[in-house]
Amino acid sequence: MPQCSRQKPSWTGREQMAHSDTPTLQQQAERLREWRAGFQAVYVIATGIQTGFFDQLAAHPQGLTAQELAQRTGCHTPYVAIWCASAYRYRLVDTHDGRYVLAPHIDSLLAGQTHPDSQAALFLNVVRDAGPRLAQHADYMKSGTMGSHAEAYGRNPIRLDPPPNQEALQWRLWCEEMRPRVPTLNDALRNGGRVLDVGCGPGLMLLQLAAAYPTASFVGVDVVELGGLETARRLIRARGCESRIHVECVAAEQMTYAEAFDGVLITRVFHEIPVEIRAALFRACYHALKRPGVLLNLDFAYPDTLEEFRQPLFWSGVDNQYREMVWGTVHPTWQEQHRMLTEAGFTAIERHFVPQIPQGTHYLAVAHKR
Ligand SMILES: C[S@@+](CC[C@H](N)C(=O)[O-])C[C@H]1O[C@@H](n2cnc3c(N)ncnc32)[C@H](O)[C@@H]1O
């Protein structure tokens, strides 16, 4: 009988990897099982938010049986019992005297939705919006069809009102990440300074700043009305801030402000700006700033090197890039951003990692006009 004559594969990648940390087949299989379990955990969590299970458990720290939870939420007891068991398996709940209680910190993260660390809106967004889009990626790969970010704001009803924890989150960002790094801007704001928020969306950062600095004034620009500027105008009116916050529909790269602001903020916007107009946006920001002035650009941390793709610090950027590619997102690397800032005229450019954001680690660029 001739021996099986299967040729050895000629690909050499494996040989190059063949050292002590080369995973076994079993380890790779286990990793795949974990991703699959994680996928299901997302749905268990989203269901717990949508049904009010987490809220009910948060309201009853002494615990609830599956039957009590089902009664309080108007759900089918046998299914609720299976949900509870799954939530226990995922360490979302613990048990105490035969009743289910929330596991540590799950109340802040998934119940109530107002805590700055709340991830509830993100889980709902994943199952309602991102999931169906991701399921079509095989088609997108072939067609290369590109949508736009405006779809997410203007046409998606769940984005019309900002998630309930956004104001607390913006305030924490300002107090803990931004303000300590820009003392000159803080002083200017205390003395009637002016700040521009580029891509202000519903204007939540402007509202926080207006409340904290009663003599300062603010301008916000954005291109989306529904879910963006419309919401901003409504909130500005409701809080009586019309005389100090002005928002307008202007594309960031077309702004013509000159020497008008002590600070410019760009928060979670830059990755949405088309690559070919990013340099113009930084130039417009530089032009808009007084001297001295400072630009703060907060966005997902995206890797510069292949090695960084496997570093957790950059996973929020890597994952967002995949999730939003069909909207035209192209995340800038730090080096690209640094080069564009320098070419626009900015100096003393710093990068700070910002871990405390529910979406994952971001970085904050601080760049000066001196
Ligand atoms: C993820 S949201 C962030 C909103 C807000 N800065 C925040 O942190 O909540 C991105 C915003 O950038 C706006 N945007 C995108 N491209 C823009 C452009 N060329 N000019 C002005 N705004 C833009 C979007 O309309 C959207 O409101």
Tab-separated table of C-alpha atoms and ligand atoms in Angstrom:
chain	number	residue	atom	x	y	z
A	1	MET	CA	0.000	0.000	0.000
A	2	PRO	CA	1.505	3.344	-0.920
A	3	GLN	CA	1.924	5.704	1.962
A	4	CYS	CA	-0.370	8.663	2.022
A	5	SER	CA	1.514	11.179	-0.077
A	6	ARG	CA	0.087	14.365	1.373
A	7	GLN	CA	2.688	17.045	0.995
A	8	LYS	CA	3.827	19.075	3.919
A	9	PRO	CA	2.309	22.541	3.654
A	10	SER	CA	4.826	24.986	2.281
A	11	TRP	CA	3.544	27.886	4.420
A	12	THR	CA	6.211	28.894	6.868
A	13	GLY	CA	4.285	31.160	9.219
A	14	ARG	CA	3.774	28.391	11.748
A	15	GLU	CA	7.420	27.521	11.932
A	16	GLN	CA	8.217	31.106	12.710
A	17	MET	CA	5.707	31.044	15.567
A	18	ALA	CA	6.911	27.684	16.882
A	19	HIS	CA	8.137	28.544	20.324
A	20	SER	CA	6.866	27.996	23.831
A	21	ASP	CA	3.780	30.264	23.576
A	22	THR	CA	2.450	28.640	20.413
A	23	PRO	CA	-1.128	27.697	21.378
A	24	THR	CA	-2.245	24.083	21.150
A	25	LEU	CA	-5.299	23.113	19.134
A	26	GLN	CA	-7.162	22.649	22.419
A	27	GLN	CA	-6.269	26.140	23.582
A	28	GLN	CA	-7.383	27.654	20.294
A	29	ALA	CA	-10.631	25.666	20.446
A	30	GLU	CA	-11.196	26.913	23.984
A	31	ARG	CA	-10.624	30.502	22.882
A	32	LEU	CA	-13.253	30.092	20.174
A	33	ARG	CA	-15.700	28.650	22.706
A	34	GLU	CA	-15.113	31.664	24.931
A	35	TRP	CA	-15.949	34.076	22.105
A	36	ARG	CA	-19.147	32.149	21.419
A	37	ALA	CA	-20.104	32.172	25.095
A	38	GLY	CA	-19.348	35.895	25.224
A	39	PHE	CA	-21.673	36.431	22.276
A	40	GLN	CA	-24.477	34.719	24.169
A	41	ALA	CA	-23.654	36.579	27.392
A	42	VAL	CA	-24.288	39.837	25.509
A	43	TYR	CA	-27.853	38.691	24.813
A	44	VAL	CA	-28.391	37.494	28.378
A	45	ILE	CA	-27.317	40.948	29.573
A	46	ALA	CA	-29.431	42.833	27.028
A	47	THR	CA	-32.476	40.744	27.986
A	48	GLY	CA	-31.874	41.511	31.654
A	49	ILE	CA	-31.844	45.235	30.868
A	50	GLN	CA	-34.878	45.159	28.569
A	51	THR	CA	-37.056	43.140	30.962
A	52	GLY	CA	-36.029	45.144	34.021
A	53	PHE	CA	-34.458	42.102	35.754
A	54	PHE	CA	-31.341	44.057	36.736
A	55	ASP	CA	-33.416	47.003	37.960
A	56	GLN	CA	-35.615	44.740	40.081
A	57	LEU	CA	-32.632	42.918	41.571
A	58	ALA	CA	-30.979	46.290	42.306
A	59	ALA	CA	-34.167	47.417	44.069
A	60	HIS	CA	-34.171	44.275	46.236
A	61	PRO	CA	-30.721	43.894	47.764
A	62	GLN	CA	-32.031	41.121	50.025
A	63	GLY	CA	-32.552	39.086	46.825
A	64	LEU	CA	-35.402	37.620	44.787
A	65	THR	CA	-36.277	34.093	43.746
A	66	ALA	CA	-36.759	33.482	40.031
A	67	GLN	CA	-40.501	33.289	40.665
A	68	GLU	CA	-40.578	36.651	42.465
A	69	LEU	CA	-38.494	38.212	39.697
A	70	ALA	CA	-40.903	36.831	37.099
A	71	GLN	CA	-43.927	38.171	39.010
A	72	ARG	CA	-42.445	41.657	39.402
A	73	THR	CA	-41.576	41.939	35.718
A	74	GLY	CA	-44.604	40.169	34.247
A	75	CYS	CA	-42.455	37.442	32.691
A	76	HIS	CA	-42.774	33.678	32.218
A	77	THR	CA	-41.383	31.960	35.345
A	78	PRO	CA	-39.667	28.911	33.737
A	79	TYR	CA	-37.749	31.183	31.308
A	80	VAL	CA	-36.813	33.612	34.066
A	81	ALA	CA	-35.420	30.692	36.080
A	82	ILE	CA	-33.192	29.779	33.121
A	83	TRP	CA	-32.157	33.422	32.694
A	84	CYS	CA	-31.188	33.550	36.388
A	85	ALA	CA	-29.122	30.382	36.091
A	86	SER	CA	-27.336	31.767	33.021
A	87	ALA	CA	-26.752	35.108	34.727
A	88	TYR	CA	-25.273	33.169	37.636
A	89	ARG	CA	-23.000	31.270	35.216
A	90	TYR	CA	-21.820	34.630	33.784
A	91	ARG	CA	-21.281	36.019	37.318
A	92	LEU	CA	-23.852	38.756	36.815
A	93	VAL	CA	-25.768	37.525	39.870
A	94	ASP	CA	-24.831	35.675	43.037
A	95	THR	CA	-27.107	33.884	45.502
A	96	HIS	CA	-27.860	34.685	49.111
A	97	ASP	CA	-30.121	32.486	51.263
A	98	GLY	CA	-31.564	30.853	48.160
A	99	ARG	CA	-32.340	34.154	46.438
A	100	TYR	CA	-30.635	35.864	43.539
A	101	VAL	CA	-28.756	39.110	44.230
A	102	LEU	CA	-26.716	41.261	41.865
A	103	ALA	CA	-23.004	40.455	41.753
A	104	PRO	CA	-20.699	43.277	42.939
A	105	HIS	CA	-20.900	46.491	40.866
A	106	ILE	CA	-23.515	45.116	38.466
A	107	ASP	CA	-25.980	47.704	39.816
A	108	SER	CA	-23.721	50.583	38.663
A	109	LEU	CA	-22.827	48.884	35.383
A	110	LEU	CA	-26.190	47.521	34.211
A	111	ALA	CA	-29.083	48.715	36.420
A	112	GLY	CA	-30.630	52.178	36.439
A	113	GLN	CA	-28.513	53.440	33.524
A	114	THR	CA	-27.552	56.776	35.102
A	115	HIS	CA	-24.198	55.879	36.638
A	116	PRO	CA	-21.269	57.286	34.602
A	117	ASP	CA	-19.886	53.747	34.299
A	118	SER	CA	-23.191	52.326	33.056
A	119	GLN	CA	-22.802	50.060	30.050
A	120	ALA	CA	-26.531	49.406	29.664
A	121	ALA	CA	-26.989	51.622	26.603
A	122	LEU	CA	-23.956	50.016	24.970
A	123	PHE	CA	-25.397	46.524	25.363
A	124	LEU	CA	-28.759	47.632	23.983
A	125	ASN	CA	-26.985	49.285	21.094
A	126	VAL	CA	-25.001	46.139	20.346
A	127	VAL	CA	-28.070	43.925	20.014
A	128	ARG	CA	-30.397	46.424	18.337
A	129	ASP	CA	-28.083	48.297	16.034
A	130	ALA	CA	-24.543	46.942	15.726
A	131	GLY	CA	-25.527	43.239	15.695
A	132	PRO	CA	-27.811	43.371	12.643
A	133	ARG	CA	-25.207	45.473	10.819
A	134	LEU	CA	-22.345	43.138	11.739
A	135	ALA	CA	-24.421	40.205	10.490
A	136	GLN	CA	-24.298	41.797	7.030
A	137	HIS	CA	-20.544	42.209	6.946
A	138	ALA	CA	-20.071	39.296	4.538
A	139	ASP	CA	-22.197	41.226	2.014
A	140	TYR	CA	-20.412	44.506	2.774
A	141	MET	CA	-17.065	42.794	2.214
A	142	LYS	CA	-18.138	42.008	-1.342
A	143	SER	CA	-20.038	45.190	-2.171
A	144	GLY	CA	-17.845	47.729	-0.405
A	145	THR	CA	-21.023	49.764	0.101
A	146	MET	CA	-20.512	52.625	2.490
A	147	GLY	CA	-23.104	54.254	4.721
A	148	SER	CA	-22.546	57.214	6.991
A	149	HIS	CA	-22.434	58.101	10.656
A	150	ALA	CA	-25.479	60.296	10.143
A	151	GLU	CA	-27.486	57.039	9.908
A	152	ALA	CA	-26.659	56.316	13.513
A	153	TYR	CA	-27.867	59.668	14.763
A	154	GLY	CA	-30.621	60.909	12.482
A	155	ARG	CA	-32.401	57.695	11.606
A	156	ASN	CA	-31.876	55.512	14.604
A	157	PRO	CA	-34.663	56.144	17.148
A	158	ILE	CA	-32.588	54.821	20.039
A	159	ARG	CA	-30.061	57.588	19.468
A	160	LEU	CA	-32.518	60.475	19.512
A	161	ASP	CA	-32.119	61.017	23.225
A	162	PRO	CA	-28.657	60.707	24.709
A	163	PRO	CA	-28.165	57.759	27.093
A	164	PRO	CA	-29.100	58.802	30.662
A	165	ASN	CA	-25.546	58.553	31.980
A	166	GLN	CA	-23.922	60.800	29.347
A	167	GLU	CA	-24.003	64.040	31.301
A	168	ALA	CA	-22.401	62.443	34.347
A	169	LEU	CA	-19.807	60.881	32.097
A	170	GLN	CA	-18.982	64.163	30.330
A	171	TRP	CA	-18.662	65.914	33.661
A	172	ARG	CA	-16.304	63.253	34.978
A	173	LEU	CA	-14.257	63.513	31.788
A	174	TRP	CA	-13.886	67.248	32.230
A	175	CYS	CA	-13.065	67.083	35.964
A	176	GLU	CA	-10.759	64.096	35.963
A	177	GLU	CA	-9.152	63.988	32.541
A	178	MET	CA	-9.320	67.389	30.897
A	179	ARG	CA	-9.336	70.178	33.492
A	180	PRO	CA	-6.211	69.041	35.403
A	181	ARG	CA	-4.236	69.152	32.135
A	182	VAL	CA	-5.334	72.617	31.045
A	183	PRO	CA	-5.042	74.980	34.050
A	184	THR	CA	-4.791	78.029	31.780
A	185	LEU	CA	-8.089	77.167	30.110
A	186	ASN	CA	-9.682	76.568	33.517
A	187	ASP	CA	-8.551	80.077	34.586
A	188	ALA	CA	-9.832	81.586	31.343
A	189	LEU	CA	-13.235	79.956	31.834
A	190	ARG	CA	-13.475	81.331	35.356
A	191	ASN	CA	-12.903	84.771	33.913
A	192	GLY	CA	-15.470	84.792	31.147
A	193	GLY	CA	-13.547	82.712	28.594
A	194	ARG	CA	-14.910	81.064	25.473
A	195	VAL	CA	-14.874	77.428	24.365
A	196	LEU	CA	-15.765	75.829	21.035
A	197	ASP	CA	-17.049	72.227	20.974
A	198	VAL	CA	-16.546	70.687	17.537
A	199	GLY	CA	-19.042	67.902	16.793
A	200	CYS	CA	-20.968	68.830	19.934
A	201	GLY	CA	-23.862	66.441	19.172
A	202	PRO	CA	-26.589	66.985	21.799
A	203	GLY	CA	-24.377	69.555	23.540
A	204	LEU	CA	-23.971	67.754	26.856
A	205	MET	CA	-20.390	68.861	27.480
A	206	LEU	CA	-21.337	72.475	26.766
A	207	LEU	CA	-24.217	72.275	29.237
A	208	GLN	CA	-21.922	70.903	31.940
A	209	LEU	CA	-19.339	73.602	31.354
A	210	ALA	CA	-21.941	76.382	31.224
A	211	ALA	CA	-23.246	75.273	34.623
A	212	ALA	CA	-19.748	75.135	36.110
A	213	TYR	CA	-18.460	78.441	34.672
A	214	PRO	CA	-21.299	80.973	34.943
A	215	THR	CA	-19.496	83.843	33.184
A	216	ALA	CA	-18.062	81.827	30.287
A	217	SER	CA	-19.659	81.439	26.847
A	218	PHE	CA	-19.748	78.546	24.428
A	219	VAL	CA	-20.227	77.621	20.781
A	220	GLY	CA	-21.001	74.154	19.448
A	221	VAL	CA	-20.940	73.037	15.828
A	222	ASP	CA	-22.252	69.834	14.304
A	223	VAL	CA	-23.706	68.580	11.039
A	224	VAL	CA	-26.556	66.450	12.364
A	225	GLU	CA	-29.843	68.039	13.411
A	226	LEU	CA	-31.995	65.050	14.473
A	227	GLY	CA	-30.450	63.481	17.578
A	228	GLY	CA	-27.742	66.195	17.576
A	229	LEU	CA	-28.318	69.955	17.301
A	230	GLU	CA	-32.084	69.681	17.749
A	231	THR	CA	-31.582	67.962	21.094
A	232	ALA	CA	-28.893	70.489	22.011
A	233	ARG	CA	-31.227	73.449	21.341
A	234	ARG	CA	-34.013	71.836	23.366
A	235	LEU	CA	-31.739	71.226	26.366
A	236	ILE	CA	-30.132	74.675	26.142
A	237	ARG	CA	-33.594	76.282	26.206
A	238	ALA	CA	-34.812	74.060	29.024
A	239	ARG	CA	-31.865	75.069	31.191
A	240	GLY	CA	-32.018	78.754	30.343
A	241	CYS	CA	-28.569	78.855	28.745
A	242	GLU	CA	-29.529	80.537	25.419
A	243	SER	CA	-27.458	83.636	26.141
A	244	ARG	CA	-24.263	81.686	26.772
A	245	ILE	CA	-24.428	78.615	24.515
A	246	HIS	CA	-24.848	79.007	20.799
A	247	VAL	CA	-24.968	75.950	18.511
A	248	GLU	CA	-24.911	75.935	14.738
A	249	CYS	CA	-24.986	73.570	11.817
A	250	VAL	CA	-21.511	73.954	10.316
A	251	ALA	CA	-19.122	71.261	9.077
A	252	ALA	CA	-16.085	71.370	11.332
A	253	GLU	CA	-13.592	71.686	8.518
A	254	GLN	CA	-15.474	74.693	7.126
A	255	MET	CA	-15.424	76.769	10.321
A	256	THR	CA	-14.152	80.291	9.825
A	257	TYR	CA	-13.704	81.440	13.448
A	258	ALA	CA	-10.539	83.465	13.962
A	259	GLU	CA	-8.736	83.965	17.295
A	260	ALA	CA	-12.080	83.617	19.069
A	261	PHE	CA	-11.688	80.828	21.652
A	262	ASP	CA	-9.520	79.975	24.650
A	263	GLY	CA	-10.138	76.277	24.118
A	264	VAL	CA	-11.427	73.917	21.433
A	265	LEU	CA	-12.843	70.494	22.333
A	266	ILE	CA	-13.270	67.620	19.911
A	267	THR	CA	-14.692	64.651	21.776
A	268	ARG	CA	-15.272	61.324	20.043
A	269	VAL	CA	-15.583	62.992	16.653
A	270	PHE	CA	-12.253	62.842	14.872
A	271	HIS	CA	-12.602	59.228	13.671
A	272	GLU	CA	-15.839	60.241	11.920
A	273	ILE	CA	-14.174	62.999	9.918
A	274	PRO	CA	-13.211	61.866	6.389
A	275	VAL	CA	-9.454	61.314	6.141
A	276	GLU	CA	-8.955	63.878	3.370
A	277	ILE	CA	-10.357	66.758	5.434
A	278	ARG	CA	-8.759	66.014	8.807
A	279	ALA	CA	-5.782	68.278	8.249
A	280	ALA	CA	-8.160	71.111	7.303
A	281	LEU	CA	-10.106	70.510	10.525
A	282	PHE	CA	-7.001	70.902	12.700
A	283	ARG	CA	-6.017	74.027	10.746
A	284	ALA	CA	-9.516	75.469	11.286
A	285	CYS	CA	-9.227	74.706	15.029
A	286	TYR	CA	-5.818	76.371	15.200
A	287	HIS	CA	-7.217	79.413	13.415
A	288	ALA	CA	-10.181	79.526	15.813
A	289	LEU	CA	-7.980	79.613	18.913
A	290	LYS	CA	-6.671	82.709	20.641
A	291	ARG	CA	-3.016	82.789	21.624
A	292	PRO	CA	-2.504	81.156	24.075
A	293	GLY	CA	-5.137	78.547	23.382
A	294	VAL	CA	-5.487	74.798	23.696
A	295	LEU	CA	-7.083	72.003	21.720
A	296	LEU	CA	-8.368	68.846	23.443
A	297	ASN	CA	-9.054	65.937	21.117
A	298	LEU	CA	-10.514	62.823	22.746
A	299	ASP	CA	-10.986	59.699	20.663
A	300	PHE	CA	-10.631	55.922	20.695
A	301	ALA	CA	-7.054	54.777	21.222
A	302	TYR	CA	-5.968	53.132	17.980
A	303	PRO	CA	-2.717	51.188	17.483
A	304	ASP	CA	0.295	52.504	15.623
A	305	THR	CA	2.024	49.125	15.412
A	306	LEU	CA	0.963	45.531	14.801
A	307	GLU	CA	2.117	44.665	18.307
A	308	GLU	CA	-0.339	47.186	19.764
A	309	PHE	CA	-3.305	45.412	18.138
A	310	ARG	CA	-2.895	42.732	20.809
A	311	GLN	CA	-2.599	45.182	23.682
A	312	PRO	CA	-5.855	45.707	25.637
A	313	LEU	CA	-5.229	49.456	25.768
A	314	PHE	CA	-6.094	49.655	22.070
A	315	TRP	CA	-8.949	47.148	21.784
A	316	SER	CA	-11.729	49.720	22.016
A	317	GLY	CA	-10.284	51.404	18.926
A	318	VAL	CA	-9.696	48.152	17.060
A	319	ASP	CA	-13.228	46.934	17.817
A	320	ASN	CA	-14.811	50.272	16.948
A	321	GLN	CA	-12.925	50.323	13.655
A	322	TYR	CA	-14.430	46.969	12.697
A	323	ARG	CA	-17.914	47.847	13.938
A	324	GLU	CA	-18.048	51.190	12.159
A	325	MET	CA	-16.043	50.548	9.006
A	326	VAL	CA	-19.158	50.463	6.859
A	327	TRP	CA	-19.920	54.021	7.980
A	328	GLY	CA	-16.562	55.147	6.634
A	329	THR	CA	-14.739	55.247	9.972
A	330	VAL	CA	-10.967	55.255	9.606
A	331	HIS	CA	-9.283	55.575	12.976
A	332	PRO	CA	-6.174	57.733	12.921
A	333	THR	CA	-3.019	56.371	14.495
A	334	TRP	CA	-1.358	58.545	17.110
A	335	GLN	CA	1.547	59.275	14.779
A	336	GLU	CA	-0.815	60.477	12.033
A	337	GLN	CA	-2.673	62.653	14.489
A	338	HIS	CA	0.556	64.061	15.903
A	339	ARG	CA	1.858	64.900	12.420
A	340	MET	CA	-1.370	66.692	11.438
A	341	LEU	CA	-1.430	68.665	14.691
A	342	THR	CA	2.178	69.710	14.171
A	343	GLU	CA	1.554	70.729	10.556
A	344	ALA	CA	-1.413	72.828	11.680
A	345	GLY	CA	0.933	74.767	13.983
A	346	PHE	CA	0.249	73.150	17.379
A	347	THR	CA	3.111	72.631	19.838
A	348	ALA	CA	3.732	70.848	23.145
A	349	ILE	CA	1.494	67.992	22.021
A	350	GLU	CA	0.759	65.390	24.693
A	351	ARG	CA	-1.088	62.074	24.629
A	352	HIS	CA	-2.885	60.774	27.700
A	353	PHE	CA	-4.694	57.438	27.933
A	354	VAL	CA	-8.202	57.735	29.375
A	355	PRO	CA	-9.374	54.371	30.691
A	356	GLN	CA	-12.560	55.367	32.521
A	357	ILE	CA	-14.980	55.417	29.612
A	358	PRO	CA	-17.618	52.670	29.285
A	359	GLN	CA	-16.757	52.201	25.599
A	360	GLY	CA	-13.137	51.389	26.530
A	361	THR	CA	-9.812	53.183	26.611
A	362	HIS	CA	-9.545	56.435	24.665
A	363	TYR	CA	-6.718	58.845	24.306
A	364	LEU	CA	-6.747	62.537	24.860
A	365	ALA	CA	-4.504	64.752	22.778
A	366	VAL	CA	-3.641	68.097	24.351
A	367	ALA	CA	-2.114	70.529	21.845
A	368	HIS	CA	-1.209	74.169	22.375
A	369	LYS	CA	-1.221	77.360	20.352
A	370	ARG	CA	1.411	79.511	22.010
B	1	LIG	C1	-19.908	60.216	18.647
B	1	LIG	S1	-20.666	61.770	18.428
B	1	LIG	C2	-19.953	62.687	19.746
B	1	LIG	C3	-20.799	63.822	20.179
B	1	LIG	C4	-20.240	64.605	21.383
B	1	LIG	N1	-19.006	65.265	21.071
B	1	LIG	C5	-20.079	63.684	22.578
B	1	LIG	O1	-18.952	63.430	22.995
B	1	LIG	O2	-21.112	63.230	23.088
B	1	LIG	C6	-19.834	62.443	17.002
B	1	LIG	C7	-20.411	63.750	16.528
B	1	LIG	O3	-19.572	64.302	15.506
B	1	LIG	C8	-20.393	64.922	14.553
B	1	LIG	N2	-19.675	65.132	13.278
B	1	LIG	C9	-19.268	64.193	12.400
B	1	LIG	N3	-18.668	64.772	11.335
B	1	LIG	C10	-18.688	66.113	11.551
B	1	LIG	C11	-18.236	67.254	10.829
B	1	LIG	N4	-17.623	67.124	9.653
B	1	LIG	N5	-18.427	68.469	11.353
B	1	LIG	C12	-19.061	68.614	12.560
B	1	LIG	N6	-19.512	67.581	13.285
B	1	LIG	C13	-19.336	66.343	12.798
B	1	LIG	C14	-21.557	63.942	14.462
B	1	LIG	O4	-22.669	64.520	13.818
B	1	LIG	C15	-21.786	63.597	15.917
B	1	LIG	O5	-22.674	64.473	16.538
